[in-house]
CSV table of C-alpha atoms and ligand atoms in Angstrom, one decimal:
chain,number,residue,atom,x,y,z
B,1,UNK,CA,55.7,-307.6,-5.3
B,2,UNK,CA,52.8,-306.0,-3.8
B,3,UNK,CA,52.8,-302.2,-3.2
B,4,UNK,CA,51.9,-301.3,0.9
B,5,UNK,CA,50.0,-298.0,0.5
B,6,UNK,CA,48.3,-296.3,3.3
B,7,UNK,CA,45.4,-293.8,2.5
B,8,UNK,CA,45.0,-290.6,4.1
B,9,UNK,CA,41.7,-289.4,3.9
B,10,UNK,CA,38.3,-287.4,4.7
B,11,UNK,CA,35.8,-289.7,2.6
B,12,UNK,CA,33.6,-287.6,1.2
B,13,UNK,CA,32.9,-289.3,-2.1
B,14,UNK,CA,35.7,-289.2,-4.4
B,15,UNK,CA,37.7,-290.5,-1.5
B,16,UNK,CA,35.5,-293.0,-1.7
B,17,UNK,CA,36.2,-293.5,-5.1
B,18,UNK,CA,40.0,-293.4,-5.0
B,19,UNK,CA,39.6,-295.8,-2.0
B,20,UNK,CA,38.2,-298.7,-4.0
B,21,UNK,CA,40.3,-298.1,-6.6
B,22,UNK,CA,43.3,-298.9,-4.7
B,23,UNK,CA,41.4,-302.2,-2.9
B,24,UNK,CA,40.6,-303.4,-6.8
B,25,UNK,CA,44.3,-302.4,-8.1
B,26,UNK,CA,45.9,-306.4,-8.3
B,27,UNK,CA,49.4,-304.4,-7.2
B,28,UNK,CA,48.4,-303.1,-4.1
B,29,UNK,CA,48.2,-304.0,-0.1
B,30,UNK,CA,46.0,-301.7,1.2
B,31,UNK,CA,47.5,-301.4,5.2
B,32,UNK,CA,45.4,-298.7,6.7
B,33,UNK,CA,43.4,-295.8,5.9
B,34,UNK,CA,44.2,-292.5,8.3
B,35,UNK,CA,40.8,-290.4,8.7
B,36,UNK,CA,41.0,-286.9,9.1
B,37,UNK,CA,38.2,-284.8,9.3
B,38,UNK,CA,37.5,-282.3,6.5
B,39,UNK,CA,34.9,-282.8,4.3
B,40,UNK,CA,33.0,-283.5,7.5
B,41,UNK,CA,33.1,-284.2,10.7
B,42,UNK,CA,35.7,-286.7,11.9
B,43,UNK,CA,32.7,-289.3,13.4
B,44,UNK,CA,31.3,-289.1,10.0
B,45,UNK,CA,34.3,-288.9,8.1
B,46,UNK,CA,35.3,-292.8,10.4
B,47,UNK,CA,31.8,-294.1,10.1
B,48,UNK,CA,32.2,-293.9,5.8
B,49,UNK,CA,35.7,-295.2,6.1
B,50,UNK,CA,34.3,-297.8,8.0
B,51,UNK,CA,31.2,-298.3,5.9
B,52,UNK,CA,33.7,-299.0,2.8
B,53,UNK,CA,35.9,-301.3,4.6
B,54,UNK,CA,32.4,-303.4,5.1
B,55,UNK,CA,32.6,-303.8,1.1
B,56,UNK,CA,36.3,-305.0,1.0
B,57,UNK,CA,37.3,-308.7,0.9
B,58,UNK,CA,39.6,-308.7,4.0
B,59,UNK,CA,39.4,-306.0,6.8
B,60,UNK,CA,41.0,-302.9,6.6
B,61,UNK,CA,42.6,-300.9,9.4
B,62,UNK,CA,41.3,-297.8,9.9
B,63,UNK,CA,42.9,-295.2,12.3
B,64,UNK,CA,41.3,-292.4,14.1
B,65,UNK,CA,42.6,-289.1,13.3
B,66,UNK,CA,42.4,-285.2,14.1
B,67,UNK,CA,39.0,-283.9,14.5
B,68,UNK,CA,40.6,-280.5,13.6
B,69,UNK,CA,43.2,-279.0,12.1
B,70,UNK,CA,46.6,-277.5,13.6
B,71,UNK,CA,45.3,-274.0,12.6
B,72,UNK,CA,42.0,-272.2,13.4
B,73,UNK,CA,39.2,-274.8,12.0
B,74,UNK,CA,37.7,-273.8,9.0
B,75,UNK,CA,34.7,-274.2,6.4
B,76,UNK,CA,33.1,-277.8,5.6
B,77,UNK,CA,32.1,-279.6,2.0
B,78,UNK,CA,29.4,-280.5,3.8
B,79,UNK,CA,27.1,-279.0,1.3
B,80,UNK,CA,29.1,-280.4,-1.6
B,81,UNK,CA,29.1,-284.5,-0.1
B,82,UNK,CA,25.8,-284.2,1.7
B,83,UNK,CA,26.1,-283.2,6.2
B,84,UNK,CA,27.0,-287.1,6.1
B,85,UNK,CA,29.9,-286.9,3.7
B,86,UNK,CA,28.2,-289.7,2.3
B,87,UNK,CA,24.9,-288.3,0.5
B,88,UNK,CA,22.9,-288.3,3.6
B,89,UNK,CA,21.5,-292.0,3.2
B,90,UNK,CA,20.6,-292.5,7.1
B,91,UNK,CA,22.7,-295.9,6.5
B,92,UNK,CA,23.0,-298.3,9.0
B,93,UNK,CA,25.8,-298.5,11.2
B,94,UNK,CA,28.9,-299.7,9.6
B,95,UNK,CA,30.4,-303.6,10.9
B,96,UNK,CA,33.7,-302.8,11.0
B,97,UNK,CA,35.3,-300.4,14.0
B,98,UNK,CA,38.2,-298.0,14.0
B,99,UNK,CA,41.4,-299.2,15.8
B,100,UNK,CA,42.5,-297.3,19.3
B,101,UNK,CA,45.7,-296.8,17.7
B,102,UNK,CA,45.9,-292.7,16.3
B,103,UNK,CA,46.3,-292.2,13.0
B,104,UNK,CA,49.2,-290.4,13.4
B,105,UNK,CA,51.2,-293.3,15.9
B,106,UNK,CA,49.7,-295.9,12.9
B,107,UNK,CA,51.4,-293.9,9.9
B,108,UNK,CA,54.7,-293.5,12.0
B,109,UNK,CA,54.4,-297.7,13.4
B,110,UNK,CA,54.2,-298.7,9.6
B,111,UNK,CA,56.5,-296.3,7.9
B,112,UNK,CA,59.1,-297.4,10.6
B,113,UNK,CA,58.0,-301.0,10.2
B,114,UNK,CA,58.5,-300.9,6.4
B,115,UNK,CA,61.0,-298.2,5.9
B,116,UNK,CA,61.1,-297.1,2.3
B,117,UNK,CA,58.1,-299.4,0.8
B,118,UNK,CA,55.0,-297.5,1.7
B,119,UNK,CA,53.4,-294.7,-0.7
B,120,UNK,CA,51.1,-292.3,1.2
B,121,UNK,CA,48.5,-291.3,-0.8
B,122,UNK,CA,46.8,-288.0,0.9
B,123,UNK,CA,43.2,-287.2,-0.2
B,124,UNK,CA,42.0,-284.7,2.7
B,125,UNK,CA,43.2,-282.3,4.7
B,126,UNK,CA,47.0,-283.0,5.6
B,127,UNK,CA,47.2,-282.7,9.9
B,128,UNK,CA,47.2,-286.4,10.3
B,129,UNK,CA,50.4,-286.5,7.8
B,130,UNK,CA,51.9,-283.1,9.7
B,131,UNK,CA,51.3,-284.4,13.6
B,132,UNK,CA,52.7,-287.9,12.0
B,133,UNK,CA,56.3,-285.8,11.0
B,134,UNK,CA,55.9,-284.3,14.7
B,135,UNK,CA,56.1,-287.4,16.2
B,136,UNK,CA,59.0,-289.1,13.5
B,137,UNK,CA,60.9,-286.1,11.1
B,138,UNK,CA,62.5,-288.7,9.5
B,139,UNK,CA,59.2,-290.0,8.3
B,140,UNK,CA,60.5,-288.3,4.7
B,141,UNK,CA,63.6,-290.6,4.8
B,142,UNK,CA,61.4,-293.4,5.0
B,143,UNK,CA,58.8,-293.5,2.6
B,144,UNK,CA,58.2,-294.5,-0.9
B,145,UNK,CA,56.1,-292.0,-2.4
B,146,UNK,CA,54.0,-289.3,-0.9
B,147,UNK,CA,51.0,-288.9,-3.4
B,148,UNK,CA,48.9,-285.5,-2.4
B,149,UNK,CA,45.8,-284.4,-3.6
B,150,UNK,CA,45.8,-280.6,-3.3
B,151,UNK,CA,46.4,-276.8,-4.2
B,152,UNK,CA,45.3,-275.2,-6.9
B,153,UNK,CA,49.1,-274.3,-8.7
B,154,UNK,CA,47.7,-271.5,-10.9
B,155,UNK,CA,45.4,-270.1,-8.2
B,156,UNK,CA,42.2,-271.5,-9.8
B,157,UNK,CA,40.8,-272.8,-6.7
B,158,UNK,CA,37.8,-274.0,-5.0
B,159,UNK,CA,36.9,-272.2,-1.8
B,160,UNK,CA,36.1,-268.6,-0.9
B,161,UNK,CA,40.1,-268.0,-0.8
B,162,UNK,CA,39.3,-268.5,-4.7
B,163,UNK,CA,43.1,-269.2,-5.4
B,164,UNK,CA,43.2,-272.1,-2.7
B,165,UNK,CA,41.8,-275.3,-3.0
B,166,UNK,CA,39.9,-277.2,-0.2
B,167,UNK,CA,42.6,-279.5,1.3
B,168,UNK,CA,45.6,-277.3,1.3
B,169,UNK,CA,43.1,-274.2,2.5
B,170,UNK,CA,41.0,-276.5,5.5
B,171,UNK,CA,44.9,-276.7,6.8
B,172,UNK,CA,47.4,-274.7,5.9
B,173,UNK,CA,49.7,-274.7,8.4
B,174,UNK,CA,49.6,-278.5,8.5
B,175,UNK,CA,50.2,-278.0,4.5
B,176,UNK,CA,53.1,-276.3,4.9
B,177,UNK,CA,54.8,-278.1,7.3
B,178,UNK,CA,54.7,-281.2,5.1
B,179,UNK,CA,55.7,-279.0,1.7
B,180,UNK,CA,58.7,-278.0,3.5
B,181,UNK,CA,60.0,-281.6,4.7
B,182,UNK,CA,59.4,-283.8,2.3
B,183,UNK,CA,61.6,-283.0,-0.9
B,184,UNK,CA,59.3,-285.4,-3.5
B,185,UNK,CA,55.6,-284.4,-3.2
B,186,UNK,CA,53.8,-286.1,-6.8
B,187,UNK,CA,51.2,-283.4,-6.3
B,188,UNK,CA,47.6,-283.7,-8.0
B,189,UNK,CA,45.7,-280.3,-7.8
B,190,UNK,CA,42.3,-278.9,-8.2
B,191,UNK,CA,43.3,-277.9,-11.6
B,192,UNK,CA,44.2,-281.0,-13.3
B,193,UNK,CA,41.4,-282.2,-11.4
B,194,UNK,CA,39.4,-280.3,-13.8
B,195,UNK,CA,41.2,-281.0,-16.7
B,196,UNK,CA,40.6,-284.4,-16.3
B,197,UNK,CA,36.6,-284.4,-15.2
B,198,UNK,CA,34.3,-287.0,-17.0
B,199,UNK,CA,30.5,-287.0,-17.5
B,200,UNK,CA,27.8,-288.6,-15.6
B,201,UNK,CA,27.2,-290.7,-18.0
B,202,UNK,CA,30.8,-292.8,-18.1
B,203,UNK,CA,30.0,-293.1,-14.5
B,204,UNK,CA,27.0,-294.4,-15.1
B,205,UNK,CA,28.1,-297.0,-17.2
B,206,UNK,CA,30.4,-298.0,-14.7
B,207,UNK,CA,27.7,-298.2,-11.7
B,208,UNK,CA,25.8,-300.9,-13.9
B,209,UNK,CA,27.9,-303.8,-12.8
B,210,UNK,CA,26.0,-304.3,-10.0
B,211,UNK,CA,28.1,-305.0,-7.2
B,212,UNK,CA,27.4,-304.2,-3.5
B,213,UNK,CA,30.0,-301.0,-3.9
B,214,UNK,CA,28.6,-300.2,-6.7
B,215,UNK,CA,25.5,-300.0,-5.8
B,216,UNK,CA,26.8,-297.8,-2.4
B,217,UNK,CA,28.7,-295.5,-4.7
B,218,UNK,CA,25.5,-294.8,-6.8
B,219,UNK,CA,23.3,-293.6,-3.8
B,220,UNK,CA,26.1,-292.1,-2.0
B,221,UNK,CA,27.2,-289.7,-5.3
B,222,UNK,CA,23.7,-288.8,-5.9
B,223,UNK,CA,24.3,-285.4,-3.6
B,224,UNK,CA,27.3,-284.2,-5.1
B,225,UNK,CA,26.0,-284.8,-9.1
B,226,UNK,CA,22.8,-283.0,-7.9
B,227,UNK,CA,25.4,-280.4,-6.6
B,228,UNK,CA,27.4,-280.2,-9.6
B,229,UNK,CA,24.1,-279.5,-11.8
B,230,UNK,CA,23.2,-277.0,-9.9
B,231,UNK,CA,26.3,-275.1,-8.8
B,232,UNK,CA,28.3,-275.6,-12.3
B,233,UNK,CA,25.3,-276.5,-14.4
B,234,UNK,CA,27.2,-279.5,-16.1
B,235,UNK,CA,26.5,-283.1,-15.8
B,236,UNK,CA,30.8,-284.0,-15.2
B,237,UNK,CA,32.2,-285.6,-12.2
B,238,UNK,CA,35.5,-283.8,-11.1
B,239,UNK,CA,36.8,-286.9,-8.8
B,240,UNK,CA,40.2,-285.3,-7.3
B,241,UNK,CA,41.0,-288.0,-5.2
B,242,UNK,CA,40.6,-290.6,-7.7
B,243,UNK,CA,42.8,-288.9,-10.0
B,244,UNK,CA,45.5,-288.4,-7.0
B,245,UNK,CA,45.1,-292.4,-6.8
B,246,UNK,CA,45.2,-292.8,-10.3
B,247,UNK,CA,48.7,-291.3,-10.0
B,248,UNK,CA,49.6,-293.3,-6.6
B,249,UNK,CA,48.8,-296.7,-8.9
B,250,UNK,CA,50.0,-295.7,-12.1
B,251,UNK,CA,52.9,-293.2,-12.1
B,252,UNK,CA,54.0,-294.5,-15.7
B,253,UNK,CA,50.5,-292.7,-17.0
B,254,UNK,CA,51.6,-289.1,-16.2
B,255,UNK,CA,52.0,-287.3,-19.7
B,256,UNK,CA,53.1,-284.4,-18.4
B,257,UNK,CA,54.5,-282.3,-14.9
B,258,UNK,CA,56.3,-279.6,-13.7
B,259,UNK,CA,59.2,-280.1,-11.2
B,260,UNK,CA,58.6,-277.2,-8.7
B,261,UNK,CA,59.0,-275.4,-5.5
B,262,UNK,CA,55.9,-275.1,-3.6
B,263,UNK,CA,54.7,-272.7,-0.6
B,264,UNK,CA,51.8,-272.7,1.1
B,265,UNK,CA,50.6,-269.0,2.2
B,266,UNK,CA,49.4,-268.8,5.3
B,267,UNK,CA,48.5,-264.9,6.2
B,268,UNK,CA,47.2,-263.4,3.1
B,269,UNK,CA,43.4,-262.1,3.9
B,270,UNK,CA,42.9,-263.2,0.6
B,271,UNK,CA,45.3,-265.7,-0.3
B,272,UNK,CA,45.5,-267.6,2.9
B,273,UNK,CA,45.8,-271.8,1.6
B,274,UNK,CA,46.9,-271.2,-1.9
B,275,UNK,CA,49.8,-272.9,-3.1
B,276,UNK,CA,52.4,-270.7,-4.2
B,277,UNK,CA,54.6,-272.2,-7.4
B,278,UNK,CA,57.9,-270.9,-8.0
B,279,UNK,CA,57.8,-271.9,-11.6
B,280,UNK,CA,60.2,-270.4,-13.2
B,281,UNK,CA,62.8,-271.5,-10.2
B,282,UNK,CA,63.1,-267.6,-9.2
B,283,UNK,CA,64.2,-269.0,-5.6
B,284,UNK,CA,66.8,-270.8,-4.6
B,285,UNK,CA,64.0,-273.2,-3.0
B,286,UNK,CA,64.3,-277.1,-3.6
B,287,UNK,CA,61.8,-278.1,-6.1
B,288,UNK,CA,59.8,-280.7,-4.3
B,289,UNK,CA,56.5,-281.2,-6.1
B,290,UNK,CA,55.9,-282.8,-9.5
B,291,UNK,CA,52.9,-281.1,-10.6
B,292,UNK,CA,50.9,-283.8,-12.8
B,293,UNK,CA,48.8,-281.6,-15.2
B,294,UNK,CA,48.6,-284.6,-17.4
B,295,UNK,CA,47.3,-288.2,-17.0
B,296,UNK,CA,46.3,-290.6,-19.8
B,297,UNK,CA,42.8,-289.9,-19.8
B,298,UNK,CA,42.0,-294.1,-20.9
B,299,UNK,CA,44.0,-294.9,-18.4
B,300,UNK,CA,42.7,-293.0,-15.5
B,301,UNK,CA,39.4,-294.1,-16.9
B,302,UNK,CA,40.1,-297.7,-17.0
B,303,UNK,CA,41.8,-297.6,-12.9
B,304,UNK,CA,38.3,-295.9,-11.9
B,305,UNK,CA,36.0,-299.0,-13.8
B,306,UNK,CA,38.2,-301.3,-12.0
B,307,UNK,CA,36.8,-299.8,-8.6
B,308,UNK,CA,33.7,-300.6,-9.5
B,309,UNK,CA,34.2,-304.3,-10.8
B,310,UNK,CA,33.4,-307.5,-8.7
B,311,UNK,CA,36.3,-307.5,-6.7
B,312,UNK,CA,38.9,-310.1,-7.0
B,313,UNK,CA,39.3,-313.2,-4.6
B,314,UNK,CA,42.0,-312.2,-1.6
Q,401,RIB,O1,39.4,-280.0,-3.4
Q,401,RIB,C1,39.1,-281.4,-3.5
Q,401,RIB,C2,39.4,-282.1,-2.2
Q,401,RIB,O2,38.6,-281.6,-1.2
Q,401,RIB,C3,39.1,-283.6,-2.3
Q,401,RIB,O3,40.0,-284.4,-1.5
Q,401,RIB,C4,37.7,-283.7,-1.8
Q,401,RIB,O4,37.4,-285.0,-1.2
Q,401,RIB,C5,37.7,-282.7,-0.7
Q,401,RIB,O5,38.3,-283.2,0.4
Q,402,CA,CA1,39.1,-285.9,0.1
């Protein structure tokens, strides 16, 4: 039976990636993507949902959510995605059109109306999921999986907090409202992120099948490779989301976790975003995340070339 999954996101271009890999996985019914802004702008970061949804082979909802986070708004990736959050390609306008419906309502309409079948998979900033347990705190009770991209659980991170990584950090106090009520988090951080990179090269060889999202995908990642090289001075794609997806679609690929409880700090002047591991279970905290900091690398390999394939007949 088809899995329903719901993608939370802030496309940006690995959320684009981890997007299509869920609409080419044969497995999965793809009921609604959740913007939030983050990488950009919320009207950019709907227009690219909305621009990928064009590619798909039956329409996707997408839902409208917060154009800022619960705390005090923060930093952009804008210079990592491009000001678009889509390489800056001046595309046209995109066909398809958000739903009125808010993300939030949507996420707690469908949980409700498929109570303990849907896996959230989170791949931006997580208000949308927090002002969704606002609304419903028995959203937890009700779900399937929650899949989250985010944190950094050794405080290698990715933002000027250098121990925080760029979800958890654009909203913490969203974060840590969802790390305290859900009590299973499969968590996918900047770090494994890293230890699972691959070169420009694989990608390449992926882009050459030609298809319309293919092709997209190739000028829309030509900002953040440029990036990369210049910034990191290697030619390797660190594609966070699609490694969170890889994990949403294939759970049975995981080589190795941590069970663990996780905090999210919210006043340190330096620390503020991080993601605070009690590894050795010093507290008497429940230990809600599993902390993938293994995934079989073929495999995680093999779900992104299926994004990129012809897609299959509906
Ligand atoms: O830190 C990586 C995360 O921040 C990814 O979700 C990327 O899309 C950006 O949102
Ligand atoms: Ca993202």
């Amino acid at each position: 039976m088809a899995r329903k999954f719901i993608i939370d996101t802030d496309p940006g271009v690995d959320d684009a990636q981890a997007i299509l890999m869920a609409h080419a996985h044969p497995d999965v019914d793809l009921l609604g993507l959740s913007v939030v802004s983050g990488n950009v702008g919320l009207s950019h970061t709907l227009t690219n949902a909305c621009h990928l949804v064009d590619l798909m082979r039956e329409p996707v909802p997408v839902f409208p959510g917060c154009e800022r986070p619960l705390g005090p708004r923060g930093e952009d990736a804008a210079f990592v995605h491009g000001s678009d959050g889509f390489g800056d390609l001046s595309l046209p306008e995109p066909v398809a059109r958000p739903e009125v419906e808010q993300a939030a309502n949507a996420l707690v309409r469908l949980i409700n109306e498929h109570p303990g079948e849907i896996t959230v998979v989170a791949i931006g900033p997580l208000t949308n999921i927090a002002v969704a347990l606002l609304l419903d705190p028995q959203l937890p009770d009700k779900l399937d999986r929650l899949v989250v991209m985010g944190g950094a659980v050794t405080g290698k991170g990715n933002v000027s907090n250098i121990s925080a990584e760029f979800n958890i950090y654009s909203d913490p106090e969203a974060a840590a409202l969802v790390f305290e009520a859900f009590d299973q988090i499969d968590l996918v951080d900047w770090e494994a992120t890293m230890a699972h990179s691959y070169s420009f090269k694989v990608l390449d060889a992926w882009l050459a099948s030609g298809t319309d999202h293919a092709k997209l995908f190739d000028r829309v990642s030509q900002a953040i490779r440029k990036f990369v090289v210049s910034e990191h001075g290697e030619r390797l794609m660190r594609a966070a989301d699609a490694l969170a997806m890889a994990v949403a679609l294939e759970p049975q690929s995981i080589q190795a976790s941590s069970q663990c409880a996780v905090d999210i700090e919210l006043t340190g002047s330096l620390t503020r975003g991080q993601t605070v591991v009690d590894w050795d279970s010093r507290t008497s905290k429940q230990p809600q995340c599993r902390i993938v900091t293994a995934f079989d690398m073929d495999r995680f390999l093999h779900l992104n070339e299926q994004a990129f394939k012809p897609f299959r007949a509906s």
